[in-house]
Short mmCIF file of C-alpha atoms in Angstrom, two decimals:
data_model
loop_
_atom_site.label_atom_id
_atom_site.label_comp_id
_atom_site.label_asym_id
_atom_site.label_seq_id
_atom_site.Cartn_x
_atom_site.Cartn_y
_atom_site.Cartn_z
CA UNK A 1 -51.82 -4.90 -83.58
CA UNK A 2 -49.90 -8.15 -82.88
CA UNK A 3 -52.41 -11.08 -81.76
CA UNK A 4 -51.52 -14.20 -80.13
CA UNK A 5 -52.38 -17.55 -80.93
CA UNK A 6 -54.44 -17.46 -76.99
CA UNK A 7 -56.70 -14.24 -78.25
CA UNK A 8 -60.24 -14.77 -79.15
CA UNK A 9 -59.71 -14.42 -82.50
CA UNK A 10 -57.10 -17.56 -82.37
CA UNK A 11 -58.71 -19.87 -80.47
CA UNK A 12 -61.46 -19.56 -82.87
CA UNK A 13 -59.34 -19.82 -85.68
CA UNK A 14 -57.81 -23.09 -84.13
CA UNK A 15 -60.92 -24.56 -83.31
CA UNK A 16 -61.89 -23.97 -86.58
CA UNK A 17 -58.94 -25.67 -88.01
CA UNK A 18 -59.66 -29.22 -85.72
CA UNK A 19 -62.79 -29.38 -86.69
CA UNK A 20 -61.79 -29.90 -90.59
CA UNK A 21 -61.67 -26.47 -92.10
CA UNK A 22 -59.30 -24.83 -94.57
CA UNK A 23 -57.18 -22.37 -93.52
CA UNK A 24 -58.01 -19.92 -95.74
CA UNK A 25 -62.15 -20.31 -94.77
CA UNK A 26 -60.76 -20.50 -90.81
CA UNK A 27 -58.96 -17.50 -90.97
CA UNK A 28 -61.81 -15.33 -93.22
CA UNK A 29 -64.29 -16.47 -89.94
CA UNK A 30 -61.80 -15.39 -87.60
CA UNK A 31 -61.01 -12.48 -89.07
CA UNK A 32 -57.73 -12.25 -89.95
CA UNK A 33 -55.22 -12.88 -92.67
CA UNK A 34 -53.56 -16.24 -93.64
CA UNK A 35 -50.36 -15.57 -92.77
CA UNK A 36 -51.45 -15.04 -89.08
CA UNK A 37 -52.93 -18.06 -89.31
CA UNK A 38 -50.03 -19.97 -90.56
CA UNK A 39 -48.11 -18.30 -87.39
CA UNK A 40 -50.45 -19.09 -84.59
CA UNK A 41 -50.28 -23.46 -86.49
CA UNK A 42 -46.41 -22.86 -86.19
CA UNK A 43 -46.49 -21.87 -82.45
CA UNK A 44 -49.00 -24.55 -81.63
CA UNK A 45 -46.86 -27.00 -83.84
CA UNK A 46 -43.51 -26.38 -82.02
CA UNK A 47 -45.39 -25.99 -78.27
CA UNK A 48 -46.68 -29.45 -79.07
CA UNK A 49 -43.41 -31.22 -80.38
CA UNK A 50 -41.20 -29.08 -77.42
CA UNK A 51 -43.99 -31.42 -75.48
CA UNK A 52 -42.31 -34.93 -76.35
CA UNK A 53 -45.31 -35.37 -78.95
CA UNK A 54 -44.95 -37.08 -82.31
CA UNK A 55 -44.92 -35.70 -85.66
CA UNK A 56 -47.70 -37.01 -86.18
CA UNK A 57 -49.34 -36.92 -82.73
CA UNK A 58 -49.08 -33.22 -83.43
CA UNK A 59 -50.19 -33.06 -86.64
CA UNK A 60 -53.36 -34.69 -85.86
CA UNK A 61 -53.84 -33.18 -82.69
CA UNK A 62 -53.96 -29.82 -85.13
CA UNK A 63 -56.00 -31.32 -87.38
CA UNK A 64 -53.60 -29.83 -90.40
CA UNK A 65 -50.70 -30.31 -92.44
CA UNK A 66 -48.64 -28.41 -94.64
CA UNK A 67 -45.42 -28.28 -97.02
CA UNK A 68 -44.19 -25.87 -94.25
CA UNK A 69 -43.82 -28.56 -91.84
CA UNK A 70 -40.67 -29.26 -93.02
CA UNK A 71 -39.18 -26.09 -91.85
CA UNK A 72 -40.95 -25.80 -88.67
CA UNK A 73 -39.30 -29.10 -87.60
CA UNK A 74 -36.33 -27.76 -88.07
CA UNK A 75 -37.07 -25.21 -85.12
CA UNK A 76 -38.28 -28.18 -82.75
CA UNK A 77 -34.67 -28.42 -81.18
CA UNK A 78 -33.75 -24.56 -81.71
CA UNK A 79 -33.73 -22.29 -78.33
CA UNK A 80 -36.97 -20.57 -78.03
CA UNK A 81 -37.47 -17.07 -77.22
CA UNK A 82 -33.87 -15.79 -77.54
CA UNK A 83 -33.34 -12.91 -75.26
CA UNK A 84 -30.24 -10.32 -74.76
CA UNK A 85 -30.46 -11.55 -71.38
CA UNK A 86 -30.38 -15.33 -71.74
CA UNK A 87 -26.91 -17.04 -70.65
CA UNK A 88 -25.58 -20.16 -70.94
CA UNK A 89 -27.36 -23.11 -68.62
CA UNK A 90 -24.06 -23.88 -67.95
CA UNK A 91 -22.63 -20.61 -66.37
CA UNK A 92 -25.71 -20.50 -64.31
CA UNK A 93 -25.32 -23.96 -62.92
CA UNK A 94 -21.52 -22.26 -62.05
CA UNK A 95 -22.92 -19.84 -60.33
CA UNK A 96 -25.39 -21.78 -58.18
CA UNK A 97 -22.64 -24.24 -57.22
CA UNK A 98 -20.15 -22.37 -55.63
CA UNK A 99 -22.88 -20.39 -53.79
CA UNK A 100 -23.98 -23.69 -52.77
CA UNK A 101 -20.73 -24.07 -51.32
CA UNK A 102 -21.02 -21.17 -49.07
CA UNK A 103 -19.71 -17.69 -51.48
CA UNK A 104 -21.08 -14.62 -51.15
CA UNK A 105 -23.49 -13.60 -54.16
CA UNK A 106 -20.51 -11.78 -55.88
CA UNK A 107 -17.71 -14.03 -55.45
CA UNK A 108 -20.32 -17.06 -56.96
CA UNK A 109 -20.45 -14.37 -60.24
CA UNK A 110 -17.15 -13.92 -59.96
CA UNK A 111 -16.69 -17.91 -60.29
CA UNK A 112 -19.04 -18.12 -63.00
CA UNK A 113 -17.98 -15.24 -64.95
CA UNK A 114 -20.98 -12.74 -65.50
CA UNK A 115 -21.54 -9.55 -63.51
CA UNK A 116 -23.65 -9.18 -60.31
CA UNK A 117 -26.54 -8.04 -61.89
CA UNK A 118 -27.13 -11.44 -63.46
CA UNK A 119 -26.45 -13.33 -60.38
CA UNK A 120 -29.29 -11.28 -58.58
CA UNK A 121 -31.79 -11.87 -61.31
CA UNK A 122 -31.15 -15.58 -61.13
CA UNK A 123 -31.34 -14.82 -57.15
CA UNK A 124 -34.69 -13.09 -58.30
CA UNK A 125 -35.66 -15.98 -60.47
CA UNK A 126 -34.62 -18.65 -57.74
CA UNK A 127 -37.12 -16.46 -55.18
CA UNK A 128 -40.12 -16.62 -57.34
CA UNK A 129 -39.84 -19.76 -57.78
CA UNK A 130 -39.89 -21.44 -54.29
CA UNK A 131 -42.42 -18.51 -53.61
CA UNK A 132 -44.48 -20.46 -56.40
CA UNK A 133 -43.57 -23.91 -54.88
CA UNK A 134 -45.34 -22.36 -51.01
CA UNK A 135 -42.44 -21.90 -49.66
CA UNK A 136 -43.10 -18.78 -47.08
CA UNK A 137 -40.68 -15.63 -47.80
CA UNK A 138 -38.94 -16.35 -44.49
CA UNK A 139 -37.27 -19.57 -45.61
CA UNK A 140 -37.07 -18.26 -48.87
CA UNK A 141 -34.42 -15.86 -47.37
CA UNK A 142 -32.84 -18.07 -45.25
CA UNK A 143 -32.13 -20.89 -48.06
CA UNK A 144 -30.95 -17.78 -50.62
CA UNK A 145 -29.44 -15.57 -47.80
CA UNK A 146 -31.00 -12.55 -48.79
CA UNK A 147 -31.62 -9.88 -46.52
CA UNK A 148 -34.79 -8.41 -45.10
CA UNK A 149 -34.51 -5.24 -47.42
CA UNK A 150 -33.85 -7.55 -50.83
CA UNK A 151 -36.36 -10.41 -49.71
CA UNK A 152 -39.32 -7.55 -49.12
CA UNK A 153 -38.28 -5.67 -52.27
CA UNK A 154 -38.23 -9.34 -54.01
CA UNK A 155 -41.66 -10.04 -52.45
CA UNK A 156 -43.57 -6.42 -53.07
CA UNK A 157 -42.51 -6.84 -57.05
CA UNK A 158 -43.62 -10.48 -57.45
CA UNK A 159 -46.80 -9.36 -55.70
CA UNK A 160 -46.90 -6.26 -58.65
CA UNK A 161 -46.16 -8.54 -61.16
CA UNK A 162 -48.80 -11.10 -60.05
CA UNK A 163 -51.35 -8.45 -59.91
CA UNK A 164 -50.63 -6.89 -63.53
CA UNK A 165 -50.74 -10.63 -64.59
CA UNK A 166 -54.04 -10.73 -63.41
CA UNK A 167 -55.49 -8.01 -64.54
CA UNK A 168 -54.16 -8.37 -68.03
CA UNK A 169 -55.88 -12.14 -67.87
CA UNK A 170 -59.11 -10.53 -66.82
CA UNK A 171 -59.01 -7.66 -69.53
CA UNK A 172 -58.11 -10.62 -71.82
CA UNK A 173 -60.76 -12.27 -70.77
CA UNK A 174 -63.21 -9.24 -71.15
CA UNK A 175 -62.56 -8.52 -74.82
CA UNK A 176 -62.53 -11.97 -75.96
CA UNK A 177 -66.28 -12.14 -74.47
CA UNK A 178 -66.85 -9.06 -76.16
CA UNK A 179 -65.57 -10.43 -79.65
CA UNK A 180 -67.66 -13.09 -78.87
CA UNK A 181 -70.97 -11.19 -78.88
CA UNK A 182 -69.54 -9.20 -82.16
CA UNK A 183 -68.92 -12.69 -83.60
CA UNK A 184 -72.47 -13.81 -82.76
CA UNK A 185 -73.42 -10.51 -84.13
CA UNK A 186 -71.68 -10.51 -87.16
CA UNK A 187 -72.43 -14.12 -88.01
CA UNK A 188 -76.14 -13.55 -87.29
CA UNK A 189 -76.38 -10.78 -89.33
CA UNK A 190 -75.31 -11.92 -92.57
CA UNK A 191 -78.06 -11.21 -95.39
CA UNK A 192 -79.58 -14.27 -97.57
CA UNK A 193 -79.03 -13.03 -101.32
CA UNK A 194 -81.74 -12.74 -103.32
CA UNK A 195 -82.12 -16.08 -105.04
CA UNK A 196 -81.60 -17.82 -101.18
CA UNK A 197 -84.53 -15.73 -100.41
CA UNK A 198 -86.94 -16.19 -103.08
CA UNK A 199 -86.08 -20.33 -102.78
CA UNK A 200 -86.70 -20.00 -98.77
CA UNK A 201 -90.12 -18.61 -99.94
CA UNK A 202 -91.33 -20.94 -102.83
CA UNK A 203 -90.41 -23.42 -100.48
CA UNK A 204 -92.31 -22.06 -97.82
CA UNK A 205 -95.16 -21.70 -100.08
CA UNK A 206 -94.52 -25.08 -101.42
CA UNK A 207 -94.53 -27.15 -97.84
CA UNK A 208 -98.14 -24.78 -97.10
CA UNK A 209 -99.69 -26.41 -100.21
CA UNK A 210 -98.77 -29.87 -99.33
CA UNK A 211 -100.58 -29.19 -95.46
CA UNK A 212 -103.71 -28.26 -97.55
CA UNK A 213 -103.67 -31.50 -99.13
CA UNK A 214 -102.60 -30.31 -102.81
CA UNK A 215 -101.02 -33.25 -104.67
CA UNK A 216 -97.05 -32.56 -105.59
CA UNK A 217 -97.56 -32.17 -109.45
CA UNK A 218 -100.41 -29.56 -108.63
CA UNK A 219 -98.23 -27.82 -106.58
CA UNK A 220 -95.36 -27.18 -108.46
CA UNK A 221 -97.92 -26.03 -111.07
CA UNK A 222 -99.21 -23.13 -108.76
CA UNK A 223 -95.64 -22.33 -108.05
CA UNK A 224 -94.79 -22.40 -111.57
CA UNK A 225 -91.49 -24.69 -110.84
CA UNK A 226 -90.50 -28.19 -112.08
CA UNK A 227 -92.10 -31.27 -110.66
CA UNK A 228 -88.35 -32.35 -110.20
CA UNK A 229 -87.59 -29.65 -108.08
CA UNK A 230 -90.61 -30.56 -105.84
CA UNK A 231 -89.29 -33.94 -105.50
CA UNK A 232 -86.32 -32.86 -104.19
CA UNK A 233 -87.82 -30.58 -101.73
CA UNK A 234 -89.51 -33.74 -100.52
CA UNK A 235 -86.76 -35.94 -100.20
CA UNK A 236 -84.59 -33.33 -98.46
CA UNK A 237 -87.32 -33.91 -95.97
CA UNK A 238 -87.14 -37.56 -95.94
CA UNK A 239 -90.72 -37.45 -97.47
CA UNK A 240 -92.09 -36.32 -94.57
CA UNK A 241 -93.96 -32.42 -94.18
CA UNK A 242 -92.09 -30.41 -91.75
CA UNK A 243 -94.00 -28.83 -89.03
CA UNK A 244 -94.32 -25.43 -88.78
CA UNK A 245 -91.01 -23.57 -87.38
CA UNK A 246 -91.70 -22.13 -84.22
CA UNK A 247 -90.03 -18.66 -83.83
CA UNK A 248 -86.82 -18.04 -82.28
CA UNK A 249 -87.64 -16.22 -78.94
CA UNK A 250 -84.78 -13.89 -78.25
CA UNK A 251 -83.57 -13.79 -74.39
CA UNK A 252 -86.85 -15.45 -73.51
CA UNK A 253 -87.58 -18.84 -72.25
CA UNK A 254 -85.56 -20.68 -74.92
CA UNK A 255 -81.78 -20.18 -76.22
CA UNK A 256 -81.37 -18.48 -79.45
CA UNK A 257 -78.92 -18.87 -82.04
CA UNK A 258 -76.82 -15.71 -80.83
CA UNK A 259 -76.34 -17.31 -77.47
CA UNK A 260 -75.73 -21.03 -78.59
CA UNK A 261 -72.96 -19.32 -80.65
CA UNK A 262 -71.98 -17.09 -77.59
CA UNK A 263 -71.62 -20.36 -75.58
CA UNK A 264 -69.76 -22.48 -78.04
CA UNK A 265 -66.94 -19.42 -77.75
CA UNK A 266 -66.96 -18.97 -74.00
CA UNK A 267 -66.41 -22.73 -73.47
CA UNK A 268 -63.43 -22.51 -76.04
CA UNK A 269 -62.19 -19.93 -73.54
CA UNK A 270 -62.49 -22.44 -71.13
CA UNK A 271 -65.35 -20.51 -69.11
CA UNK A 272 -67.22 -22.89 -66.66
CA UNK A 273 -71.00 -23.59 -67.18
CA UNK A 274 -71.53 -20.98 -64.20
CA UNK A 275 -69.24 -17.77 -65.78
CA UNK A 276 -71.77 -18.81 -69.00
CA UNK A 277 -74.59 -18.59 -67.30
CA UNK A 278 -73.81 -15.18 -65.95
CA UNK A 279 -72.50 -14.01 -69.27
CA UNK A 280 -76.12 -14.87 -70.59
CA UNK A 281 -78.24 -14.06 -68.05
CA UNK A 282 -79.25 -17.65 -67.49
CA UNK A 283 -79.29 -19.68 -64.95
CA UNK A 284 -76.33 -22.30 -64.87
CA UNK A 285 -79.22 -25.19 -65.22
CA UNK A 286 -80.00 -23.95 -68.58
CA UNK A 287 -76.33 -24.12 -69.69
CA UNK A 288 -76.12 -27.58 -68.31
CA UNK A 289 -79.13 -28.72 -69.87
CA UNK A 290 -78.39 -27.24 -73.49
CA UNK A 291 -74.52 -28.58 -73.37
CA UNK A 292 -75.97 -32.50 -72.20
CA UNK A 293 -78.44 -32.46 -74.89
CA UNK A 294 -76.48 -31.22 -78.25
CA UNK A 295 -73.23 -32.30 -77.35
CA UNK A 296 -71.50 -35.01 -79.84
CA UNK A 297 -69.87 -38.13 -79.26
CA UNK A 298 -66.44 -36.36 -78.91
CA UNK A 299 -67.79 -33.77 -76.08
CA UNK A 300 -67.86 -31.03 -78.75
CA UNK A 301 -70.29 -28.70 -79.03
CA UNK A 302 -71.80 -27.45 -82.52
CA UNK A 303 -74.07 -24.05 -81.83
CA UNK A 304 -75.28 -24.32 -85.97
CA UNK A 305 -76.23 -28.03 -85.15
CA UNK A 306 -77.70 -27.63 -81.61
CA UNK A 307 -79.92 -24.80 -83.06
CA UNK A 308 -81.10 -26.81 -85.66
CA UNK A 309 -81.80 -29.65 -83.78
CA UNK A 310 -83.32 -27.51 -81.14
CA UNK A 311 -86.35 -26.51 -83.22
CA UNK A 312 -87.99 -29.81 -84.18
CA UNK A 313 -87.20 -30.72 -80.41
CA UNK A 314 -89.64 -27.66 -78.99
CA UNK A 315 -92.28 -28.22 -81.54
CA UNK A 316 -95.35 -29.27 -79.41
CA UNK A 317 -97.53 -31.71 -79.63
CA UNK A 318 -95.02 -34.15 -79.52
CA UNK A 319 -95.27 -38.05 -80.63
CA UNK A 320 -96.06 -40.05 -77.36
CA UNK A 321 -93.42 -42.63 -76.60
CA UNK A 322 -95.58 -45.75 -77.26
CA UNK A 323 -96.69 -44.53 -80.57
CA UNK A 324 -93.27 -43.60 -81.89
CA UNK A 325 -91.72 -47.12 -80.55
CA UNK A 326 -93.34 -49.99 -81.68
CA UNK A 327 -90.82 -52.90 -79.75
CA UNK A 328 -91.61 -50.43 -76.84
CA UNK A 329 -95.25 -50.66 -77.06
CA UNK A 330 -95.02 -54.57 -78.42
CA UNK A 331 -92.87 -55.46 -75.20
CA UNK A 332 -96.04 -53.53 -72.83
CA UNK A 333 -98.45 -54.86 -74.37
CA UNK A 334 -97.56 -58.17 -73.89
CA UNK A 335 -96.80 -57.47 -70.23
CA UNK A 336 -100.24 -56.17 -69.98
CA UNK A 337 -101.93 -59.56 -71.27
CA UNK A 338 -99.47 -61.52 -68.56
CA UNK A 339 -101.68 -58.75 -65.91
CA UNK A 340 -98.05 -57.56 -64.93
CA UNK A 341 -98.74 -53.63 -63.64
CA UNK A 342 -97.25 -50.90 -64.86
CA UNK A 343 -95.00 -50.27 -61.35
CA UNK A 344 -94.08 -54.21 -62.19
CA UNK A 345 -93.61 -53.44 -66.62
CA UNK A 346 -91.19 -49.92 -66.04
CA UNK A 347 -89.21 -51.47 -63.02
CA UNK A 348 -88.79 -54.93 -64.94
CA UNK A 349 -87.73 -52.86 -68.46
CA UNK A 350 -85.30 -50.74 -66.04
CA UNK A 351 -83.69 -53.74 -64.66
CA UNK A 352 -83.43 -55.31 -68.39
CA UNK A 353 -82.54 -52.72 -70.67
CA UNK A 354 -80.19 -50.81 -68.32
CA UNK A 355 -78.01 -48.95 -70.68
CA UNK A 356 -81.46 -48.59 -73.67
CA UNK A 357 -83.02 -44.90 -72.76
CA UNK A 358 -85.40 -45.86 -75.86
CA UNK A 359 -86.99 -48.89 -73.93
CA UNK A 360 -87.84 -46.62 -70.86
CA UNK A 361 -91.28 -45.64 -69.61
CA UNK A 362 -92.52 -44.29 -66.22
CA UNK A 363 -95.91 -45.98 -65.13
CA UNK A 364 -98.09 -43.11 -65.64
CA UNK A 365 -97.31 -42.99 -68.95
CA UNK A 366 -98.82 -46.35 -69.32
CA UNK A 367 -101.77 -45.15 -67.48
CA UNK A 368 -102.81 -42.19 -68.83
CA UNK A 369 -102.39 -44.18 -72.51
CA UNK A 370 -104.92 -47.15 -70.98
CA UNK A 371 -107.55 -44.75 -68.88
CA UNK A 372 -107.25 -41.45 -70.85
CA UNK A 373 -107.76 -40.05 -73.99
CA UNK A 374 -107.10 -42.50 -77.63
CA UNK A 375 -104.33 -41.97 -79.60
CA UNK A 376 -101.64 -43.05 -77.07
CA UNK A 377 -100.63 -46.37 -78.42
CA UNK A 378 -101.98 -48.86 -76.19
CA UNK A 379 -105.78 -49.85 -76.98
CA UNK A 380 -108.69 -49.26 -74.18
CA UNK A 381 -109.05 -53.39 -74.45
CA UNK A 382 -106.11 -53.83 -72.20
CA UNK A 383 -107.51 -51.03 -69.43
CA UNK A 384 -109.39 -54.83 -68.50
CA UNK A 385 -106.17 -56.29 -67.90
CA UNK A 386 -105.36 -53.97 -65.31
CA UNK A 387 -105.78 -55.56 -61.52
CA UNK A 388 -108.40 -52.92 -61.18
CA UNK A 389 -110.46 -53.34 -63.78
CA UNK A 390 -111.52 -49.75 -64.86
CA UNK A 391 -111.72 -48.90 -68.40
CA UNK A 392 -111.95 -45.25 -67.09
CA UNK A 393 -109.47 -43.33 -64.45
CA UNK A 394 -111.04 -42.75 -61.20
CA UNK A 395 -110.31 -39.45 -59.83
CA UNK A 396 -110.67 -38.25 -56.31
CA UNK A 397 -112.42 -35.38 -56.17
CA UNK A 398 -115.19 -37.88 -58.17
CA UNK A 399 -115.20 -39.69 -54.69
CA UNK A 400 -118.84 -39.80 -53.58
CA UNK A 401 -120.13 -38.93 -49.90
CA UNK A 402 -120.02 -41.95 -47.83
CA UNK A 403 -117.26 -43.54 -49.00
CA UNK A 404 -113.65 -42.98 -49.20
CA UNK A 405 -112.00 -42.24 -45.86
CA UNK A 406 -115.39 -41.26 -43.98
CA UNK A 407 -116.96 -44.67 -41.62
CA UNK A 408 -120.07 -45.83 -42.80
CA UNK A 409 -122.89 -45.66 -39.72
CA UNK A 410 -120.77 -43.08 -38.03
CA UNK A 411 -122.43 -41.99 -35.03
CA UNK A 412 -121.56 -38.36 -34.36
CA UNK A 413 -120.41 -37.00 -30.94
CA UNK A 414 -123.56 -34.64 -30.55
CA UNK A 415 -125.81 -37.95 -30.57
CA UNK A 416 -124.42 -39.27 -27.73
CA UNK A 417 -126.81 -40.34 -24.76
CA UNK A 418 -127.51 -38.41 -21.66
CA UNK A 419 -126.06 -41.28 -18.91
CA UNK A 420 -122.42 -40.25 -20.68
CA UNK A 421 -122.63 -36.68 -18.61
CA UNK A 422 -123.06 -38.55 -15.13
CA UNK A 423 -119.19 -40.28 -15.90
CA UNK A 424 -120.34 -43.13 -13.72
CA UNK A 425 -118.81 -46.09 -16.25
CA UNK A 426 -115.49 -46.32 -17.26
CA UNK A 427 -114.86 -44.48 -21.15
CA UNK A 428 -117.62 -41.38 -20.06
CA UNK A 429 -114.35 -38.90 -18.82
CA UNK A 430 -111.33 -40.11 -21.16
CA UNK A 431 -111.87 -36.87 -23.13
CA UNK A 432 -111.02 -35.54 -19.94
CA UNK A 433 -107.53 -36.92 -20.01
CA UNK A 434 -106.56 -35.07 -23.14
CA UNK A 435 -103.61 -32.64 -21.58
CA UNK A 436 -102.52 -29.89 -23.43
CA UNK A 437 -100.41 -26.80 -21.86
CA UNK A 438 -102.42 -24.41 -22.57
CA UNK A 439 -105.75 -26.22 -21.17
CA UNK A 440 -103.97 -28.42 -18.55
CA UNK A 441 -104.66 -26.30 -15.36
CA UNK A 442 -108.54 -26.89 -16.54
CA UNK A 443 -108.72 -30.35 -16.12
CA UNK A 444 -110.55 -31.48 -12.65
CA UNK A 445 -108.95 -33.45 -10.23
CA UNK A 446 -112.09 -35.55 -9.60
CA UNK A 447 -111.96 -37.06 -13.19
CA UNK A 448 -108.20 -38.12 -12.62
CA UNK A 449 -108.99 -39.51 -9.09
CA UNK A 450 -112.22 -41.62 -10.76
CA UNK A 451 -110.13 -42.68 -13.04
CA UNK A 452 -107.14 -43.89 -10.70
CA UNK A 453 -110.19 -45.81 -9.03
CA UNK A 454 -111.51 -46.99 -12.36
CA UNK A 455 -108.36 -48.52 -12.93
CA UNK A 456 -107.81 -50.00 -9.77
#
């Protein structure tokens, strides 16, 4: 089966390839052989330099090189895709001249020296072509002089030809998505050897021994392995005991590896975040989310990477900000002893570190740190410093009757005295006044009319 460079299977293999690869490893992950690969670098290679690009523009836009190069830039200025039917540029630039000049389509092949059939599939060529450019079919046939029978057969087999294009990119399109979940697959599946598995253990075993406390020379004693090989462990960890991995949840809430390595593929196929999301399952947020957060410098995305990273990121309880940064929590506290607020601390550190994400807080993080629980980073001593003065947070359903939005004294409407029923003083009837449409034909016309006098 003959595959080209824009299959699946190439675009992984040149992706591959950029991102520093051998060839050899490239094409074993892709799935095919070498000398495939070498063809699909040759057609990028001369697409690239046929481009006006450099020599080596190109070759670091392919991120390879080769001894071959030499004869491949020897093809650069060669005519591509040589065809039984090609003809010379210049006999086809006859032809369109004297038609220009008013010949019929047969004396214009006539002048140019090739047979009629040629002329009309330059006629044909010329017609798809404005057609491309929006030029409606009726001035299509006027500029070309076709007539209605040739212009509607020229039409109805563009239109076939469009359609079989399209349907070729979408089955395209379909198989390379479904290489893409045999990829995942296939890369997923791949069984640890033996020795891989029994070091995954001991070190499993290892890191369990260190969260009960047992010293590193005591360990490595239980696990009957060299104190030098627990140092390493160690240091691989920068010294520090790795929490305990939280289980890859597949199609639940979180993104497995399969579909981080599903979505590094579709966007190589140049699928939008949308046609990933619907691939997936997920909703086009998700993608969004996962591509903002694990995406490098250069825009690329690593799946291996992002899964890796995405681990230690989900493990919960996380450090609170003002623990972790200590110029963070410096720079608040010092705000705090000035009585600054914590509206007046996050709006002043968003004004003055715009472009630091590290030196940003929201205000409730500074208050559930002062008026919470310990362990936040700021010290209850500067819950004093706050304009309120509470060392504790005052809730409202804590609110006590009395107080709050009720009136103190209040007298109630049932308590009010009998002389208010006779509506002899002004304020007995303005409850009276009240209209409503669905009570208005209720209200008596001798309130209004002691009112008018009341007022007058």
């Amino acid at each position: 089966m003959y595959l080209s460079s824009s299959s699946a299977a190439g675009i992984r293999f040149l992706a591959s390839v950029k991102h520093g690869h051998g060839l050899k490893p490239s094409a074993r992950q892709a799935g095919i052989d070498k000398e495939v690969g070498y063809r699909w670098l040759r057609e990028e290679y001369l697409q690239l330099r046929r481009d006006g690009k450099s020599r080596a523009e190109t070759t670091a836009e392919l991120g390879f090189t080769t001894s071959r190069l030499v004869a491949w830039e020897a093809d650069v200025g060669q005519v591509k895709d040589r065809h039984h039917l090609r003809v010379n540029v210049d006999e086809e630039a006859s032809f369109w001249a004297a038609f220009d000049r008013g010949n019929s389509t047969g004396e214009a092949a006539k002048t140019a020296g090739v047979s009629r059939s040629t002329a009309y599939r330059w006629m044909h060529n010329r017609f798809d072509q404005l057609r491309q450019s929006k030029v409606t079919v009726r001035r299509c046939q006027g500029q070309l002089r076709l007539t209605d029978r040739l212009s509607l057969n020229f039409e109805r087999e563009r239109l076939s030809r469009l359609s079989k294009e399209q349907n070729a990119a979408t089955a395209a399109q379909h198989a390379a998505v479904r290489s893409s979940s045999d990829y995942a697959d296939q890369m997923l599946g791949a069984v640890l050897s033996e020795a891989q598995q029994h070091r995954a253990a001991r070190a499993e075993k290892y890191w369990q021994l260190m969260r009960d406390g047992v010293s590193n020379a005591e360990a490595c004693r239980l696990l009957g392995m060299h104190r030098r090989t627990g140092t390493q462990l160690r240091r691989a960890s920068n010294f520090q005991i790795p929490p305990i991995g939280v289980p890859s949840l597949t199609a639940g809430r979180y993104l497995d590896a399969r579909e981080r390595l599903r979505i590094a593929d579709l966007l190589r196929l140049g699928h939008s975040m949308r046609r990933i999301a619907i691939e997936l399952g997920r909703h086009a947020s998700t993608i969004k989310r996962e591509l903002d957060r694990h995406r490098d410098a250069q825009g690329l995305y690593l799946p291996r990477t992002a899964d890796h990273d995405a681990r230690p990121q989900r493990a919960r309880p996380k450090v609170h900000k003002l623990v972790a940064n200590a110029r963070l929590r410096t720079l608040v506290q010092r705000k705090l002893n000035r009585f600054w607020s914590p509206d007046e601390i996050c709006g002043w550190m968003k004004k003055t570190y715009p472009d630091d994400h590290a030196m940003r807080l929201c205000p409730e993080t500074i208050y559930r740190a002062l008026l919470l629980r310990e362990g936040h980073g700021l010290h209850r001593r500067y819950a004093t410093k706050l304009r309120t003065g509470r060392r504790i947070r005052k809730t409202r359903w804590r609110t006590r009757i009395g107080q709050g939005s009720r009136i103190r004294n209040m007298t109630m409407i049932d308590q009010r005295p009998a002389e208010v029923e006779t509506r002899l003083e002004a304020g007995h009837w303005e409850g009276d006044l009240v209209r409503h449409e669905a009570l208005f034909d209720r209200a008596g016309v001798e309130d209004l009319r002691r009112c008018a006098v009341a007022a007058a």
